[in-house]
């Protein structure tokens, strides 16, 4: 049985397989920050509000002053945001908020409907503010589309990193080498071990190798190679900015080349249900999408309790999570 099914170039966003809907990789070399936590640089020539073209090494996205994504709705799926460098400020319609980064992960179940904002405050005024993050959309099955919205922070200190033979495996979801990731959201497709959902972020030292163990059942498995020189997967030479769809039932070895490499692995049993998508809504039928849009117009999914749509927290604030019940965790 051949391990490699397909090799494909990575676009923006990356191509995904069921149960994943979307995966985007953001790498922005932001300059020093100004007094408003925006870039201390001219914004002239940028299409503010829709700036997705890299200029001077960075983008403003939908931000006008601070880069990021001001308040917007979601329904019917989950967002998993991995911030390897820099920080993300979260605020939502449940009253939850947080600042996370430098390896932290936020797991949010949109379920029946929620608004949130994701802004990238440039906290450093004396040096540059690099940002590296993934946002992954994990679908919800029909039975869970209207689950209660849920917000959780997976702190870097609580996420296992398995080191072996020059490979460093960060276990965001699932299990590797008997190390379990923090528990996923309660209504998540990842919450049932039978669905074999894995999210691993892997660093390979030069010439190191890593072995992907076989899955118990046939599931969708994709390797995303986003930084390095070359890797070899079962004699298939793969260059950066390429994805590889793999046969999950076989043991697969990844051999790194002469430079450090970085890889993301997404795996899961397909939900195998119809998918209807329109912007931030993911349901099973077009009529459900229309219902979601109408409900959002009427209810705003609970409204927006923050003063600004691009809400950010005080510059001096550290990493923290404020939950809808008012409890706060500070790191």
mmCIF file of C-alpha atoms in Angstrom:
data_model
loop_
_atom_site.group_PDB
_atom_site.id
_atom_site.type_symbol
_atom_site.label_atom_id
_atom_site.label_comp_id
_atom_site.label_asym_id
_atom_site.label_seq_id
_atom_site.Cartn_x
_atom_site.Cartn_y
_atom_site.Cartn_z
ATOM 1 C CA UNK A 1 0.000 0.000 0.000
ATOM 2 C CA UNK A 2 1.531 3.316 -1.110
ATOM 3 C CA UNK A 3 1.841 5.890 1.656
ATOM 4 C CA UNK A 4 1.675 9.003 -0.543
ATOM 5 C CA UNK A 5 -1.682 9.625 -2.186
ATOM 6 C CA UNK A 6 -1.125 13.155 -3.489
ATOM 7 C CA UNK A 7 1.352 16.044 -3.283
ATOM 8 C CA UNK A 8 -0.142 19.491 -3.852
ATOM 9 C CA UNK A 9 0.976 23.140 -3.588
ATOM 10 C CA UNK A 10 -0.165 25.168 -0.594
ATOM 11 C CA UNK A 11 -2.301 28.191 -1.374
ATOM 12 C CA UNK A 12 -3.967 30.709 0.927
ATOM 13 C CA UNK A 13 -5.800 29.069 2.653
ATOM 14 C CA UNK A 14 -4.446 25.538 2.565
ATOM 15 C CA UNK A 15 -6.385 22.666 1.026
ATOM 16 C CA UNK A 16 -7.954 20.435 3.712
ATOM 17 C CA UNK A 17 -9.808 17.132 4.006
ATOM 18 C CA UNK A 18 -12.982 16.250 5.950
ATOM 19 C CA UNK A 19 -13.437 16.738 8.941
ATOM 20 C CA UNK A 20 -11.296 19.885 8.499
ATOM 21 C CA UNK A 21 -12.849 22.745 6.558
ATOM 22 C CA UNK A 22 -10.075 25.299 6.384
ATOM 23 C CA UNK A 23 -6.498 25.906 7.451
ATOM 24 C CA UNK A 24 -4.620 29.150 7.001
ATOM 25 C CA UNK A 25 -1.027 29.963 7.908
ATOM 26 C CA UNK A 26 -0.225 33.545 8.833
ATOM 27 C CA UNK A 27 3.391 34.702 8.917
ATOM 28 C CA UNK A 28 3.778 38.463 9.271
ATOM 29 C CA UNK A 29 6.973 40.315 10.078
ATOM 30 C CA UNK A 30 5.327 43.262 11.797
ATOM 31 C CA UNK A 31 7.469 46.314 12.601
ATOM 32 C CA UNK A 32 7.707 48.087 15.942
ATOM 33 C CA UNK A 33 4.358 49.017 17.466
ATOM 34 C CA UNK A 34 3.013 52.527 17.985
ATOM 35 C CA UNK A 35 1.062 53.969 20.932
ATOM 36 C CA UNK A 36 -2.158 52.332 19.655
ATOM 37 C CA UNK A 37 -0.507 48.892 19.309
ATOM 38 C CA UNK A 38 -0.667 49.220 15.537
ATOM 39 C CA UNK A 39 2.360 49.335 13.216
ATOM 40 C CA UNK A 40 4.736 52.260 13.655
ATOM 41 C CA UNK A 41 4.885 52.547 9.877
ATOM 42 C CA UNK A 42 2.934 54.188 7.119
ATOM 43 C CA UNK A 43 -0.304 52.465 6.053
ATOM 44 C CA UNK A 44 -0.330 54.361 2.770
ATOM 45 C CA UNK A 45 -1.049 52.179 -0.248
ATOM 46 C CA UNK A 46 -2.858 49.503 1.750
ATOM 47 C CA UNK A 47 -6.428 48.444 1.074
ATOM 48 C CA UNK A 48 -7.424 48.948 4.700
ATOM 49 C CA UNK A 49 -10.323 46.745 5.737
ATOM 50 C CA UNK A 50 -9.271 44.089 3.240
ATOM 51 C CA UNK A 51 -5.458 44.072 3.232
ATOM 52 C CA UNK A 52 -4.420 40.498 2.449
ATOM 53 C CA UNK A 53 -1.501 41.314 0.141
ATOM 54 C CA UNK A 54 1.929 41.101 1.762
ATOM 55 C CA UNK A 55 3.556 44.544 1.649
ATOM 56 C CA UNK A 56 6.822 45.154 3.495
ATOM 57 C CA UNK A 57 6.467 41.650 4.923
ATOM 58 C CA UNK A 58 3.084 42.057 6.649
ATOM 59 C CA UNK A 59 -0.667 42.538 6.235
ATOM 60 C CA UNK A 60 -3.397 44.414 8.116
ATOM 61 C CA UNK A 61 -6.131 41.886 7.185
ATOM 62 C CA UNK A 62 -9.474 43.510 8.130
ATOM 63 C CA UNK A 63 -7.898 45.806 10.711
ATOM 64 C CA UNK A 64 -7.900 49.572 10.212
ATOM 65 C CA UNK A 65 -5.533 50.544 13.056
ATOM 66 C CA UNK A 66 -4.399 47.253 14.575
ATOM 67 C CA UNK A 67 -3.883 44.203 12.360
ATOM 68 C CA UNK A 68 -6.381 41.379 12.674
ATOM 69 C CA UNK A 69 -10.019 40.484 12.328
ATOM 70 C CA UNK A 70 -12.581 42.757 14.052
ATOM 71 C CA UNK A 71 -15.894 41.327 15.282
ATOM 72 C CA UNK A 72 -17.470 38.770 12.955
ATOM 73 C CA UNK A 73 -19.886 35.845 13.423
ATOM 74 C CA UNK A 74 -19.487 32.059 13.191
ATOM 75 C CA UNK A 75 -21.913 29.164 13.317
ATOM 76 C CA UNK A 76 -21.705 25.393 12.850
ATOM 77 C CA UNK A 77 -18.010 24.589 13.355
ATOM 78 C CA UNK A 78 -14.949 25.149 15.569
ATOM 79 C CA UNK A 79 -11.893 27.357 15.293
ATOM 80 C CA UNK A 80 -8.533 26.180 16.604
ATOM 81 C CA UNK A 81 -5.933 28.946 16.648
ATOM 82 C CA UNK A 82 -2.272 28.063 17.254
ATOM 83 C CA UNK A 83 -0.053 31.100 17.901
ATOM 84 C CA UNK A 84 3.627 30.158 17.690
ATOM 85 C CA UNK A 85 4.986 33.736 17.653
ATOM 86 C CA UNK A 86 3.414 37.004 18.712
ATOM 87 C CA UNK A 87 0.041 37.468 20.378
ATOM 88 C CA UNK A 88 -3.660 37.357 19.617
ATOM 89 C CA UNK A 89 -6.302 39.293 21.568
ATOM 90 C CA UNK A 90 -9.664 37.526 21.684
ATOM 91 C CA UNK A 91 -13.027 39.087 22.576
ATOM 92 C CA UNK A 92 -16.461 37.584 21.977
ATOM 93 C CA UNK A 93 -20.213 38.029 22.323
ATOM 94 C CA UNK A 94 -20.291 35.727 25.358
ATOM 95 C CA UNK A 95 -18.199 38.262 27.268
ATOM 96 C CA UNK A 96 -15.158 35.994 27.108
ATOM 97 C CA UNK A 97 -11.762 37.472 26.339
ATOM 98 C CA UNK A 98 -8.097 36.585 26.361
ATOM 99 C CA UNK A 99 -4.573 37.285 25.248
ATOM 100 C CA UNK A 100 -2.638 34.264 24.082
ATOM 101 C CA UNK A 101 0.551 33.594 22.163
ATOM 102 C CA UNK A 102 4.099 32.254 22.187
ATOM 103 C CA UNK A 103 2.837 28.689 21.770
ATOM 104 C CA UNK A 104 -0.681 28.920 23.242
ATOM 105 C CA UNK A 105 -3.771 27.548 21.471
ATOM 106 C CA UNK A 106 -7.359 28.778 21.578
ATOM 107 C CA UNK A 107 -10.178 26.290 20.919
ATOM 108 C CA UNK A 108 -13.584 27.824 20.253
ATOM 109 C CA UNK A 109 -16.807 25.985 19.431
ATOM 110 C CA UNK A 110 -19.033 28.386 17.521
ATOM 111 C CA UNK A 111 -21.945 25.940 17.615
ATOM 112 C CA UNK A 112 -25.293 27.745 17.530
ATOM 113 C CA UNK A 113 -23.631 31.096 16.950
ATOM 114 C CA UNK A 114 -21.079 33.502 18.373
ATOM 115 C CA UNK A 115 -19.317 36.717 17.424
ATOM 116 C CA UNK A 116 -15.638 37.163 18.143
ATOM 117 C CA UNK A 117 -12.688 39.331 17.216
ATOM 118 C CA UNK A 118 -9.080 38.265 16.757
ATOM 119 C CA UNK A 119 -6.639 41.148 16.813
ATOM 120 C CA UNK A 120 -2.844 41.079 16.702
ATOM 121 C CA UNK A 121 -1.591 43.829 19.050
ATOM 122 C CA UNK A 122 1.960 44.967 18.362
ATOM 123 C CA UNK A 123 3.091 45.128 21.972
ATOM 124 C CA UNK A 124 6.773 45.881 21.400
ATOM 125 C CA UNK A 125 7.619 49.518 20.735
ATOM 126 C CA UNK A 126 11.375 48.972 20.830
ATOM 127 C CA UNK A 127 11.647 45.975 18.504
ATOM 128 C CA UNK A 128 9.781 44.148 15.760
ATOM 129 C CA UNK A 129 6.631 42.094 16.424
ATOM 130 C CA UNK A 130 6.745 38.878 14.348
ATOM 131 C CA UNK A 131 3.502 36.872 14.198
ATOM 132 C CA UNK A 132 3.130 33.216 13.221
ATOM 133 C CA UNK A 133 -0.163 31.414 13.627
ATOM 134 C CA UNK A 134 -2.435 28.765 12.185
ATOM 135 C CA UNK A 135 -6.185 28.957 12.189
ATOM 136 C CA UNK A 136 -7.881 25.618 11.639
ATOM 137 C CA UNK A 137 -11.604 25.124 11.118
ATOM 138 C CA UNK A 138 -12.887 21.759 12.333
ATOM 139 C CA UNK A 139 -16.409 20.864 11.249
ATOM 140 C CA UNK A 140 -19.207 19.862 13.604
ATOM 141 C CA UNK A 141 -21.561 17.013 12.683
ATOM 142 C CA UNK A 142 -25.227 17.798 12.114
ATOM 143 C CA UNK A 143 -26.108 16.593 15.619
ATOM 144 C CA UNK A 144 -23.754 19.207 17.137
ATOM 145 C CA UNK A 145 -24.275 22.184 14.818
ATOM 146 C CA UNK A 146 -26.362 23.948 17.478
ATOM 147 C CA UNK A 147 -24.198 23.039 20.465
ATOM 148 C CA UNK A 148 -23.746 25.789 23.024
ATOM 149 C CA UNK A 149 -20.773 28.029 22.141
ATOM 150 C CA UNK A 150 -17.633 27.131 24.087
ATOM 151 C CA UNK A 151 -14.309 28.900 24.626
ATOM 152 C CA UNK A 152 -11.135 27.387 26.054
ATOM 153 C CA UNK A 153 -7.458 28.208 26.209
ATOM 154 C CA UNK A 154 -4.810 25.519 25.861
ATOM 155 C CA UNK A 155 -1.753 27.072 27.461
ATOM 156 C CA UNK A 156 1.648 26.303 26.028
ATOM 157 C CA UNK A 157 2.806 24.937 29.373
ATOM 158 C CA UNK A 158 0.014 22.326 29.314
ATOM 159 C CA UNK A 159 0.511 21.074 25.740
ATOM 160 C CA UNK A 160 2.818 18.037 25.532
ATOM 161 C CA UNK A 161 5.936 18.316 23.385
ATOM 162 C CA UNK A 162 7.509 14.937 22.693
ATOM 163 C CA UNK A 163 11.198 15.003 21.814
ATOM 164 C CA UNK A 164 12.817 12.008 20.119
ATOM 165 C CA UNK A 165 15.647 11.598 17.640
ATOM 166 C CA UNK A 166 15.726 15.253 16.625
ATOM 167 C CA UNK A 167 11.953 15.531 16.247
ATOM 168 C CA UNK A 168 9.848 17.792 18.485
ATOM 169 C CA UNK A 169 6.145 16.935 18.334
ATOM 170 C CA UNK A 170 3.659 19.392 19.837
ATOM 171 C CA UNK A 171 0.461 17.449 20.540
ATOM 172 C CA UNK A 172 -2.371 19.966 20.161
ATOM 173 C CA UNK A 173 -5.030 17.285 19.653
ATOM 174 C CA UNK A 174 -4.923 13.520 19.965
ATOM 175 C CA UNK A 175 -2.090 11.404 21.330
ATOM 176 C CA UNK A 176 1.526 10.757 20.432
ATOM 177 C CA UNK A 177 3.959 8.457 22.241
ATOM 178 C CA UNK A 178 1.450 7.995 25.082
ATOM 179 C CA UNK A 179 1.238 11.756 25.614
ATOM 180 C CA UNK A 180 -2.298 13.125 25.462
ATOM 181 C CA UNK A 181 -3.198 16.616 24.297
ATOM 182 C CA UNK A 182 -5.350 18.761 26.598
ATOM 183 C CA UNK A 183 -9.018 17.785 26.375
ATOM 184 C CA UNK A 184 -10.773 19.271 23.348
ATOM 185 C CA UNK A 185 -14.089 21.106 23.546
ATOM 186 C CA UNK A 186 -16.893 18.868 24.879
ATOM 187 C CA UNK A 187 -18.994 18.899 21.687
ATOM 188 C CA UNK A 188 -16.038 18.620 19.336
ATOM 189 C CA UNK A 189 -15.619 15.860 16.754
ATOM 190 C CA UNK A 190 -12.174 15.526 18.359
ATOM 191 C CA UNK A 191 -13.712 14.664 21.725
ATOM 192 C CA UNK A 192 -14.475 11.084 20.625
ATOM 193 C CA UNK A 193 -11.225 9.045 20.391
ATOM 194 C CA UNK A 194 -12.854 6.830 17.758
ATOM 195 C CA UNK A 195 -12.647 9.773 15.352
ATOM 196 C CA UNK A 196 -8.812 9.718 15.630
ATOM 197 C CA UNK A 197 -8.453 13.498 15.315
ATOM 198 C CA UNK A 198 -4.820 14.604 15.457
ATOM 199 C CA UNK A 199 -3.284 18.056 15.289
ATOM 200 C CA UNK A 200 0.499 17.900 15.581
ATOM 201 C CA UNK A 201 2.991 20.705 14.984
ATOM 202 C CA UNK A 202 6.402 19.150 14.337
ATOM 203 C CA UNK A 203 9.912 20.552 14.191
ATOM 204 C CA UNK A 204 12.637 18.390 12.647
ATOM 205 C CA UNK A 205 16.312 19.039 13.206
ATOM 206 C CA UNK A 206 18.629 18.661 10.181
ATOM 207 C CA UNK A 207 18.710 15.011 8.991
ATOM 208 C CA UNK A 208 16.239 13.932 11.681
ATOM 209 C CA UNK A 209 13.456 11.474 10.904
ATOM 210 C CA UNK A 210 9.939 11.082 12.234
ATOM 211 C CA UNK A 211 7.582 8.125 11.948
ATOM 212 C CA UNK A 212 3.837 8.579 11.648
ATOM 213 C CA UNK A 213 2.196 5.526 13.219
ATOM 214 C CA UNK A 214 -0.713 3.884 11.401
ATOM 215 C CA UNK A 215 -4.261 4.825 12.330
ATOM 216 C CA UNK A 216 -6.684 2.223 13.673
ATOM 217 C CA UNK A 217 -9.171 2.799 10.848
ATOM 218 C CA UNK A 218 -8.993 4.513 7.470
ATOM 219 C CA UNK A 219 -9.056 8.264 8.151
ATOM 220 C CA UNK A 220 -7.951 11.380 6.285
ATOM 221 C CA UNK A 221 -4.342 12.359 7.007
ATOM 222 C CA UNK A 222 -2.512 15.389 5.587
ATOM 223 C CA UNK A 223 1.032 16.644 6.167
ATOM 224 C CA UNK A 224 1.691 20.353 5.531
ATOM 225 C CA UNK A 225 5.338 21.269 4.949
ATOM 226 C CA UNK A 226 5.647 25.007 5.466
ATOM 227 C CA UNK A 227 9.278 25.739 6.360
ATOM 228 C CA UNK A 228 12.611 24.104 5.550
ATOM 229 C CA UNK A 229 14.619 22.880 2.539
ATOM 230 C CA UNK A 230 13.306 19.391 1.678
ATOM 231 C CA UNK A 231 11.774 16.363 3.320
ATOM 232 C CA UNK A 232 11.430 12.873 1.910
ATOM 233 C CA UNK A 233 8.300 10.821 2.552
ATOM 234 C CA UNK A 234 8.721 7.206 1.496
ATOM 235 C CA UNK A 235 11.055 8.186 -1.394
ATOM 236 C CA UNK A 236 8.869 11.148 -2.434
ATOM 237 C CA UNK A 237 10.914 14.370 -2.213
ATOM 238 C CA UNK A 238 8.735 17.225 -0.960
ATOM 239 C CA UNK A 239 9.660 20.910 -0.972
ATOM 240 C CA UNK A 240 8.304 23.628 1.322
ATOM 241 C CA UNK A 241 4.862 25.106 0.664
ATOM 242 C CA UNK A 242 3.463 21.715 -0.298
ATOM 243 C CA UNK A 243 0.953 19.406 1.314
ATOM 244 C CA UNK A 244 0.895 15.631 1.191
ATOM 245 C CA UNK A 245 -2.234 13.513 1.505
ATOM 246 C CA UNK A 246 -1.234 10.198 3.073
ATOM 247 C CA UNK A 247 -2.670 6.732 3.405
ATOM 248 C CA UNK A 248 -3.304 6.528 7.146
ATOM 249 C CA UNK A 249 -3.246 2.750 7.604
ATOM 250 C CA UNK A 250 0.493 2.400 6.989
ATOM 251 C CA UNK A 251 3.520 3.448 9.011
ATOM 252 C CA UNK A 252 5.098 6.427 7.238
ATOM 253 C CA UNK A 253 8.593 7.833 7.729
ATOM 254 C CA UNK A 254 9.452 11.490 7.116
ATOM 255 C CA UNK A 255 13.176 12.075 6.567
ATOM 256 C CA UNK A 256 14.393 15.637 6.869
ATOM 257 C CA UNK A 257 17.041 17.279 4.700
ATOM 258 C CA UNK A 258 19.958 19.469 5.751
ATOM 259 C CA UNK A 259 17.957 22.345 7.256
ATOM 260 C CA UNK A 260 15.512 22.561 10.148
ATOM 261 C CA UNK A 261 11.956 21.822 8.974
ATOM 262 C CA UNK A 262 8.482 22.640 10.288
ATOM 263 C CA UNK A 263 5.395 20.540 9.590
ATOM 264 C CA UNK A 264 1.722 20.522 10.558
ATOM 265 C CA UNK A 265 -0.218 17.245 10.590
ATOM 266 C CA UNK A 266 -4.028 17.142 10.460
ATOM 267 C CA UNK A 267 -5.862 13.849 10.713
ATOM 268 C CA UNK A 268 -9.400 12.738 11.410
ATOM 269 C CA UNK A 269 -12.242 10.427 10.550
ATOM 270 C CA UNK A 270 -14.426 12.158 7.959
ATOM 271 C CA UNK A 271 -17.820 13.326 9.168
ATOM 272 C CA UNK A 272 -19.130 12.443 5.697
ATOM 273 C CA UNK A 273 -22.158 14.743 5.729
ATOM 274 C CA UNK A 274 -23.232 17.425 3.234
ATOM 275 C CA UNK A 275 -21.447 20.742 3.742
ATOM 276 C CA UNK A 276 -23.020 24.101 2.914
ATOM 277 C CA UNK A 277 -20.723 27.092 3.455
ATOM 278 C CA UNK A 278 -21.169 30.818 3.160
ATOM 279 C CA UNK A 279 -18.445 32.972 4.684
ATOM 280 C CA UNK A 280 -18.441 32.383 8.439
ATOM 281 C CA UNK A 281 -21.374 29.925 8.454
ATOM 282 C CA UNK A 282 -21.055 26.172 7.885
ATOM 283 C CA UNK A 283 -24.204 24.053 7.893
ATOM 284 C CA UNK A 284 -25.568 21.038 6.016
ATOM 285 C CA UNK A 285 -28.009 22.751 3.617
ATOM 286 C CA UNK A 286 -28.389 26.078 1.854
ATOM 287 C CA UNK A 287 -31.648 26.724 3.685
ATOM 288 C CA UNK A 288 -29.803 26.364 7.014
ATOM 289 C CA UNK A 289 -27.295 28.945 5.801
ATOM 290 C CA UNK A 290 -30.156 31.326 4.993
ATOM 291 C CA UNK A 291 -31.626 30.726 8.460
ATOM 292 C CA UNK A 292 -28.241 31.463 10.056
ATOM 293 C CA UNK A 293 -27.893 34.726 8.162
ATOM 294 C CA UNK A 294 -31.403 35.798 9.093
ATOM 295 C CA UNK A 295 -30.925 34.925 12.769
ATOM 296 C CA UNK A 296 -27.657 36.852 12.866
ATOM 297 C CA UNK A 297 -29.349 39.892 11.333
ATOM 298 C CA UNK A 298 -32.013 39.792 14.033
ATOM 299 C CA UNK A 299 -30.076 38.710 17.133
ATOM 300 C CA UNK A 300 -26.409 39.479 16.362
ATOM 301 C CA UNK A 301 -25.799 36.193 18.222
ATOM 302 C CA UNK A 302 -26.158 37.994 21.521
ATOM 303 C CA UNK A 303 -24.755 41.344 20.485
ATOM 304 C CA UNK A 304 -21.307 42.866 20.965
ATOM 305 C CA UNK A 305 -20.502 43.830 24.590
ATOM 306 C CA UNK A 306 -17.200 45.565 23.811
ATOM 307 C CA UNK A 307 -16.622 49.248 23.079
ATOM 308 C CA UNK A 308 -14.797 48.636 19.800
ATOM 309 C CA UNK A 309 -15.220 46.007 17.096
ATOM 310 C CA UNK A 310 -11.422 45.620 17.049
ATOM 311 C CA UNK A 311 -11.133 45.337 20.823
ATOM 312 C CA UNK A 312 -7.665 44.852 22.290
ATOM 313 C CA UNK A 313 -6.518 44.629 25.887
ATOM 314 C CA UNK A 314 -4.119 46.903 27.757
ATOM 315 C CA UNK A 315 -0.538 46.770 26.533
ATOM 316 C CA UNK A 316 0.710 45.734 29.988
ATOM 317 C CA UNK A 317 -1.736 42.841 30.212
ATOM 318 C CA UNK A 318 -0.080 39.431 30.180
ATOM 319 C CA UNK A 319 -1.465 36.177 28.831
ATOM 320 C CA UNK A 320 -4.910 35.572 30.288
ATOM 321 C CA UNK A 321 -8.331 34.067 29.705
ATOM 322 C CA UNK A 322 -11.601 35.496 30.942
ATOM 323 C CA UNK A 323 -14.466 33.012 30.643
ATOM 324 C CA UNK A 324 -18.194 33.735 30.162
ATOM 325 C CA UNK A 325 -18.875 32.955 33.842
ATOM 326 C CA UNK A 326 -16.505 35.769 34.837
ATOM 327 C CA UNK A 327 -13.652 33.553 36.023
ATOM 328 C CA UNK A 328 -10.156 34.649 34.986
ATOM 329 C CA UNK A 329 -6.943 32.703 34.536
ATOM 330 C CA UNK A 330 -3.682 34.633 34.263
ATOM 331 C CA UNK A 331 -0.372 33.189 33.132
#
